[in-house]
mmCIF file of N, CA and C in Angstrom:
data_model
loop_
_atom_site.group_PDB
_atom_site.id
_atom_site.type_symbol
_atom_site.label_atom_id
_atom_site.label_comp_id
_atom_site.label_asym_id
_atom_site.label_seq_id
_atom_site.Cartn_x
_atom_site.Cartn_y
_atom_site.Cartn_z
ATOM 1 N N MET A 617 82.005 59.291 106.284
ATOM 2 C CA MET A 617 81.137 60.418 106.486
ATOM 3 C C MET A 617 81.900 61.687 106.090
ATOM 4 N N PRO A 618 81.341 62.518 105.200
ATOM 5 C CA PRO A 618 82.031 63.745 104.796
ATOM 6 C C PRO A 618 82.042 64.753 105.936
ATOM 7 N N THR A 619 83.129 65.489 106.018
ATOM 8 C CA THR A 619 83.237 66.517 107.058
ATOM 9 C C THR A 619 82.770 67.852 106.507
ATOM 10 N N ALA A 620 82.281 68.695 107.394
ATOM 11 C CA ALA A 620 81.807 70.017 107.001
ATOM 12 C C ALA A 620 83.005 70.918 106.714
ATOM 13 N N GLN A 621 82.795 71.899 105.853
ATOM 14 C CA GLN A 621 83.846 72.867 105.568
ATOM 15 C C GLN A 621 84.060 73.747 106.792
ATOM 16 N N VAL A 622 85.294 73.934 107.175
ATOM 17 C CA VAL A 622 85.648 74.767 108.317
ATOM 18 C C VAL A 622 86.150 76.093 107.779
ATOM 19 N N ARG A 623 85.533 77.178 108.211
ATOM 20 C CA ARG A 623 85.969 78.502 107.788
ATOM 21 C C ARG A 623 86.734 79.138 108.940
ATOM 22 N N ILE A 624 87.968 79.515 108.673
ATOM 23 C CA ILE A 624 88.768 80.167 109.696
ATOM 24 C C ILE A 624 89.241 81.512 109.158
ATOM 25 N N SER A 625 89.506 82.422 110.072
ATOM 26 C CA SER A 625 89.906 83.769 109.682
ATOM 27 C C SER A 625 91.360 83.767 109.204
ATOM 28 N N ALA A 626 91.760 84.866 108.624
ATOM 29 C CA ALA A 626 93.143 85.004 108.147
ATOM 30 C C ALA A 626 94.123 84.965 109.317
ATOM 31 N N GLU A 627 93.731 85.529 110.447
ATOM 32 C CA GLU A 627 94.587 85.508 111.627
ATOM 33 C C GLU A 627 94.769 84.078 112.133
ATOM 34 N N GLU A 628 93.694 83.315 112.158
ATOM 35 C CA GLU A 628 93.792 81.919 112.586
ATOM 36 C C GLU A 628 94.617 81.102 111.601
ATOM 37 N N GLN A 629 94.477 81.391 110.315
ATOM 38 C CA GLN A 629 95.280 80.714 109.295
ATOM 39 C C GLN A 629 96.760 81.022 109.501
ATOM 40 N N ARG A 630 97.072 82.271 109.818
ATOM 41 C CA ARG A 630 98.453 82.672 110.076
ATOM 42 C C ARG A 630 99.003 81.955 111.310
ATOM 43 N N LEU A 631 98.184 81.834 112.352
ATOM 44 C CA LEU A 631 98.610 81.134 113.564
ATOM 45 C C LEU A 631 98.880 79.659 113.280
ATOM 46 N N LEU A 632 98.011 79.022 112.480
ATOM 47 C CA LEU A 632 98.209 77.619 112.135
ATOM 48 C C LEU A 632 99.495 77.425 111.343
ATOM 49 N N ARG A 633 99.756 78.325 110.397
ATOM 50 C CA ARG A 633 100.985 78.222 109.597
ATOM 51 C C ARG A 633 102.222 78.377 110.473
ATOM 52 N N ALA A 634 102.162 79.322 111.412
ATOM 53 C CA ALA A 634 103.301 79.535 112.298
ATOM 54 C C ALA A 634 103.537 78.307 113.177
ATOM 55 N N LEU A 635 102.466 77.710 113.685
ATOM 56 C CA LEU A 635 102.606 76.502 114.501
ATOM 57 C C LEU A 635 103.121 75.328 113.682
ATOM 58 N N SER A 636 102.740 75.262 112.405
ATOM 59 C CA SER A 636 103.142 74.127 111.578
ATOM 60 C C SER A 636 104.645 74.138 111.286
ATOM 61 N N VAL A 637 105.253 75.309 111.265
ATOM 62 C CA VAL A 637 106.695 75.376 111.007
ATOM 63 C C VAL A 637 107.507 75.430 112.298
ATOM 64 N N GLY A 638 106.828 75.379 113.442
ATOM 65 C CA GLY A 638 107.518 75.316 114.723
ATOM 66 C C GLY A 638 107.833 76.647 115.359
ATOM 67 N N GLN A 639 107.232 77.723 114.878
ATOM 68 C CA GLN A 639 107.471 79.030 115.485
ATOM 69 C C GLN A 639 106.715 79.132 116.803
ATOM 70 N N THR A 640 107.244 79.904 117.723
ATOM 71 C CA THR A 640 106.555 80.180 118.974
ATOM 72 C C THR A 640 105.593 81.336 118.728
ATOM 73 N N VAL A 641 104.327 81.123 119.029
ATOM 74 C CA VAL A 641 103.329 82.158 118.799
ATOM 75 C C VAL A 641 102.582 82.424 120.102
ATOM 76 N N THR A 642 102.104 83.645 120.242
ATOM 77 C CA THR A 642 101.224 83.991 121.339
ATOM 78 C C THR A 642 99.816 83.671 120.876
ATOM 79 N N LEU A 643 99.212 82.677 121.482
ATOM 80 C CA LEU A 643 97.909 82.194 121.047
ATOM 81 C C LEU A 643 96.845 82.717 122.002
ATOM 82 N N PRO A 644 96.033 83.691 121.567
ATOM 83 C CA PRO A 644 94.973 84.199 122.440
ATOM 84 C C PRO A 644 94.004 83.076 122.813
ATOM 85 N N SER A 645 93.430 83.173 124.002
ATOM 86 C CA SER A 645 92.573 82.095 124.486
ATOM 87 C C SER A 645 91.346 81.906 123.587
ATOM 88 N N ALA A 646 90.849 82.987 122.999
ATOM 89 C CA ALA A 646 89.689 82.859 122.116
ATOM 90 C C ALA A 646 90.030 82.029 120.875
ATOM 91 N N HIS A 647 91.196 82.293 120.291
ATOM 92 C CA HIS A 647 91.628 81.517 119.119
ATOM 93 C C HIS A 647 91.943 80.071 119.512
ATOM 94 N N ARG A 648 92.602 79.898 120.653
ATOM 95 C CA ARG A 648 92.954 78.556 121.098
ATOM 96 C C ARG A 648 91.704 77.705 121.300
ATOM 97 N N LEU A 649 90.727 78.272 121.981
ATOM 98 C CA LEU A 649 89.495 77.523 122.239
ATOM 99 C C LEU A 649 88.755 77.223 120.939
ATOM 100 N N ARG A 650 88.643 78.198 120.060
ATOM 101 C CA ARG A 650 87.936 77.990 118.791
ATOM 102 C C ARG A 650 88.631 76.916 117.952
ATOM 103 N N LEU A 651 89.962 76.990 117.864
ATOM 104 C CA LEU A 651 90.701 76.013 117.070
ATOM 105 C C LEU A 651 90.633 74.616 117.692
ATOM 106 N N GLU A 652 90.567 74.556 119.035
ATOM 107 C CA GLU A 652 90.407 73.259 119.690
ATOM 108 C C GLU A 652 89.032 72.670 119.402
ATOM 109 N N LEU A 653 88.008 73.486 119.474
ATOM 110 C CA LEU A 653 86.646 73.003 119.226
ATOM 111 C C LEU A 653 86.446 72.593 117.772
ATOM 112 N N LEU A 654 87.174 73.227 116.858
ATOM 113 C CA LEU A 654 87.092 72.848 115.445
ATOM 114 C C LEU A 654 87.919 71.602 115.138
ATOM 115 N N GLY A 655 88.731 71.162 116.095
ATOM 116 C CA GLY A 655 89.535 69.965 115.892
ATOM 117 C C GLY A 655 90.825 70.228 115.145
ATOM 118 N N LEU A 656 91.269 71.477 115.092
ATOM 119 C CA LEU A 656 92.489 71.829 114.377
ATOM 120 C C LEU A 656 93.713 71.858 115.287
ATOM 121 N N LEU A 657 93.473 71.912 116.595
ATOM 122 C CA LEU A 657 94.546 72.126 117.547
ATOM 123 C C LEU A 657 94.289 71.280 118.789
ATOM 124 N N HIS A 658 95.360 70.778 119.393
ATOM 125 C CA HIS A 658 95.264 70.094 120.679
ATOM 126 C C HIS A 658 96.225 70.793 121.620
ATOM 127 N N ASP A 659 95.687 71.336 122.725
ATOM 128 C CA ASP A 659 96.519 72.052 123.679
ATOM 129 C C ASP A 659 96.762 71.149 124.872
ATOM 130 N N GLY A 660 97.985 70.687 125.008
ATOM 131 C CA GLY A 660 98.340 69.776 126.085
ATOM 132 C C GLY A 660 99.413 70.358 126.969
ATOM 133 N N PRO A 661 99.988 69.527 127.834
ATOM 134 C CA PRO A 661 101.025 70.014 128.748
ATOM 135 C C PRO A 661 102.300 70.465 128.034
ATOM 136 N N ASN A 662 102.532 69.979 126.831
ATOM 137 C CA ASN A 662 103.717 70.384 126.062
ATOM 138 C C ASN A 662 103.435 71.576 125.159
ATOM 139 N N GLY A 663 102.271 72.192 125.300
ATOM 140 C CA GLY A 663 101.909 73.340 124.479
ATOM 141 C C GLY A 663 100.966 72.944 123.361
ATOM 142 N N PRO A 664 100.570 73.902 122.539
ATOM 143 C CA PRO A 664 99.631 73.611 121.447
ATOM 144 C C PRO A 664 100.282 72.794 120.338
ATOM 145 N N ARG A 665 99.565 71.791 119.851
ATOM 146 C CA ARG A 665 100.022 70.939 118.753
ATOM 147 C C ARG A 665 98.918 70.862 117.717
ATOM 148 N N LEU A 666 99.302 70.871 116.448
ATOM 149 C CA LEU A 666 98.324 70.754 115.371
ATOM 150 C C LEU A 666 97.877 69.311 115.208
ATOM 151 N N THR A 667 96.595 69.128 114.927
ATOM 152 C CA THR A 667 96.064 67.820 114.585
ATOM 153 C C THR A 667 96.300 67.613 113.085
ATOM 154 N N PRO A 668 96.082 66.408 112.569
ATOM 155 C CA PRO A 668 96.229 66.211 111.117
ATOM 156 C C PRO A 668 95.328 67.154 110.297
ATOM 157 N N LEU A 669 94.122 67.397 110.790
ATOM 158 C CA LEU A 669 93.231 68.335 110.088
ATOM 159 C C LEU A 669 93.806 69.751 110.138
ATOM 160 N N GLY A 670 94.386 70.117 111.277
ATOM 161 C CA GLY A 670 95.021 71.429 111.408
ATOM 162 C C GLY A 670 96.206 71.581 110.475
ATOM 163 N N ARG A 671 96.975 70.509 110.298
ATOM 164 C CA ARG A 671 98.108 70.545 109.359
ATOM 165 C C ARG A 671 97.626 70.762 107.930
ATOM 166 N N ARG A 672 96.517 70.094 107.575
ATOM 167 C CA ARG A 672 95.983 70.277 106.221
ATOM 168 C C ARG A 672 95.539 71.716 106.002
ATOM 169 N N HIS A 673 94.935 72.326 107.012
ATOM 170 C CA HIS A 673 94.523 73.729 106.886
ATOM 171 C C HIS A 673 95.737 74.652 106.828
ATOM 172 N N ALA A 674 96.783 74.338 107.578
ATOM 173 C CA ALA A 674 97.984 75.164 107.570
ATOM 174 C C ALA A 674 98.691 75.097 106.227
ATOM 175 N N GLU A 675 98.623 73.944 105.552
ATOM 176 C CA GLU A 675 99.287 73.777 104.262
ATOM 177 C C GLU A 675 98.380 74.139 103.092
ATOM 178 N N ALA A 676 97.219 74.697 103.385
ATOM 179 C CA ALA A 676 96.276 75.062 102.328
ATOM 180 C C ALA A 676 96.901 76.074 101.383
ATOM 181 N N ALA A 677 96.331 76.170 100.207
ATOM 182 C CA ALA A 677 96.862 77.078 99.185
ATOM 183 C C ALA A 677 96.886 78.511 99.709
ATOM 184 N N VAL A 678 97.931 79.212 99.343
ATOM 185 C CA VAL A 678 98.088 80.608 99.723
ATOM 186 C C VAL A 678 97.081 81.439 98.930
ATOM 187 N N THR A 679 96.428 82.355 99.606
ATOM 188 C CA THR A 679 95.420 83.178 98.945
ATOM 189 C C THR A 679 96.074 84.205 98.036
ATOM 190 N N ASP A 680 95.282 84.791 97.138
ATOM 191 C CA ASP A 680 95.788 85.806 96.218
ATOM 192 C C ASP A 680 96.340 87.013 96.967
ATOM 193 N N GLU A 681 95.702 87.352 98.084
ATOM 194 C CA GLU A 681 96.122 88.516 98.847
ATOM 195 C C GLU A 681 97.540 88.347 99.383
ATOM 196 N N GLU A 682 97.900 87.140 99.781
ATOM 197 C CA GLU A 682 99.230 86.916 100.326
ATOM 198 C C GLU A 682 100.288 86.817 99.237
ATOM 199 N N THR A 683 99.926 86.384 98.044
ATOM 200 C CA THR A 683 100.906 86.262 96.974
ATOM 201 C C THR A 683 101.181 87.594 96.293
ATOM 202 N N ARG A 684 100.243 88.510 96.338
ATOM 203 C CA ARG A 684 100.403 89.800 95.686
ATOM 204 C C ARG A 684 101.366 90.664 96.499
ATOM 205 N N PRO A 685 102.411 91.183 95.887
ATOM 206 C CA PRO A 685 103.349 92.029 96.636
ATOM 207 C C PRO A 685 102.677 93.341 97.033
ATOM 208 N N ARG A 686 102.922 93.731 98.257
ATOM 209 C CA ARG A 686 102.328 94.976 98.755
ATOM 210 C C ARG A 686 103.269 96.119 98.417
ATOM 211 N N SER A 687 102.704 97.167 97.879
ATOM 212 C CA SER A 687 103.514 98.335 97.565
ATOM 213 C C SER A 687 102.712 99.589 97.855
ATOM 214 N N ALA A 688 103.386 100.709 97.838
ATOM 215 C CA ALA A 688 102.720 101.979 98.114
ATOM 216 C C ALA A 688 101.696 102.297 97.022
ATOM 217 N N GLU A 689 101.950 101.835 95.800
ATOM 218 C CA GLU A 689 101.022 102.135 94.711
ATOM 219 C C GLU A 689 99.694 101.425 94.899
ATOM 220 N N THR A 690 99.711 100.181 95.390
ATOM 221 C CA THR A 690 98.463 99.451 95.575
ATOM 222 C C THR A 690 97.727 99.906 96.821
ATOM 223 N N GLU A 691 98.455 100.411 97.828
ATOM 224 C CA GLU A 691 97.819 100.857 99.054
ATOM 225 C C GLU A 691 97.160 102.231 98.889
ATOM 226 N N GLY A 692 97.698 103.052 98.022
ATOM 227 C CA GLY A 692 97.167 104.395 97.853
ATOM 228 C C GLY A 692 97.823 105.344 98.836
ATOM 229 N N ALA A 693 97.982 106.573 98.415
ATOM 230 C CA ALA A 693 98.622 107.561 99.267
ATOM 231 C C ALA A 693 97.642 108.046 100.317
ATOM 232 N N VAL A 694 98.113 108.146 101.538
ATOM 233 C CA VAL A 694 97.289 108.634 102.633
ATOM 234 C C VAL A 694 97.799 110.007 103.006
ATOM 235 N N LYS A 695 96.895 110.994 103.023
ATOM 236 C CA LYS A 695 97.309 112.340 103.392
ATOM 237 C C LYS A 695 97.560 112.403 104.886
ATOM 238 N N ARG A 696 98.623 113.122 105.247
ATOM 239 C CA ARG A 696 99.003 113.249 106.651
ATOM 240 C C ARG A 696 99.225 114.713 106.995
ATOM 241 N N ASP A 697 99.011 115.044 108.275
ATOM 242 C CA ASP A 697 99.248 116.416 108.709
ATOM 243 C C ASP A 697 100.739 116.591 109.017
ATOM 244 N N ARG A 698 101.116 117.771 109.530
ATOM 245 C CA ARG A 698 102.534 118.051 109.733
ATOM 246 C C ARG A 698 103.156 117.198 110.831
ATOM 247 N N LEU A 699 102.340 116.578 111.699
ATOM 248 C CA LEU A 699 102.852 115.703 112.748
ATOM 249 C C LEU A 699 102.854 114.237 112.331
ATOM 250 N N GLY A 700 102.422 113.939 111.104
ATOM 251 C CA GLY A 700 102.440 112.576 110.606
ATOM 252 C C GLY A 700 101.167 111.793 110.865
ATOM 253 N N ARG A 701 100.136 112.459 111.403
ATOM 254 C CA ARG A 701 98.883 111.756 111.673
ATOM 255 C C ARG A 701 98.045 111.687 110.411
ATOM 256 N N ARG A 702 97.290 110.603 110.283
ATOM 257 C CA ARG A 702 96.415 110.461 109.115
ATOM 258 C C ARG A 702 95.283 111.467 109.205
ATOM 259 N N MET A 703 94.961 112.091 108.068
ATOM 260 C CA MET A 703 93.873 113.062 108.043
ATOM 261 C C MET A 703 92.612 112.366 107.536
ATOM 262 N N PRO A 704 91.505 112.521 108.271
ATOM 263 C CA PRO A 704 90.257 111.880 107.836
ATOM 264 C C PRO A 704 89.758 112.475 106.527
ATOM 265 N N HIS A 705 89.433 111.626 105.603
ATOM 266 C CA HIS A 705 88.874 111.999 104.305
ATOM 267 C C HIS A 705 89.787 112.933 103.511
ATOM 268 N N GLY A 706 91.057 113.007 103.860
ATOM 269 C CA GLY A 706 92.005 113.807 103.118
ATOM 270 C C GLY A 706 91.841 115.299 103.285
ATOM 271 N N ARG A 707 91.118 115.727 104.327
ATOM 272 C CA ARG A 707 90.895 117.151 104.528
ATOM 273 C C ARG A 707 92.108 117.777 105.206
ATOM 274 N N ALA A 708 92.377 118.997 104.858
ATOM 275 C CA ALA A 708 93.444 119.747 105.496
ATOM 276 C C ALA A 708 92.915 120.330 106.808
ATOM 277 N N LEU A 709 93.804 120.475 107.763
ATOM 278 C CA LEU A 709 93.395 121.065 109.035
ATOM 279 C C LEU A 709 93.185 122.564 108.868
ATOM 280 N N PRO A 710 92.193 123.164 109.540
ATOM 281 C CA PRO A 710 91.907 124.578 109.368
ATOM 282 C C PRO A 710 92.907 125.503 110.041
ATOM 283 N N PHE A 711 93.829 125.010 110.792
ATOM 284 C CA PHE A 711 94.800 125.870 111.470
ATOM 285 C C PHE A 711 96.210 125.464 111.162
#
């Protein structure tokens, strides 16, 4: 029987990858419950463990966004006031 495609958020994908390499992560209860119901995670007395399906999702191909190096040029310059706060819509303060 074919399984349905499971769509998970980037944050959940990051959590799965961290668990797959053995990192300790803070797993919010909402993510833990959702991942358990999707069959990607089993939370037992020894802590959260990935299921085989969860491992496959953790090893999934890296998206273009993660492979592209982040730089100031791609992010765009953000105008800031004299205290370092971001200015909405790039407007200067009247005082």
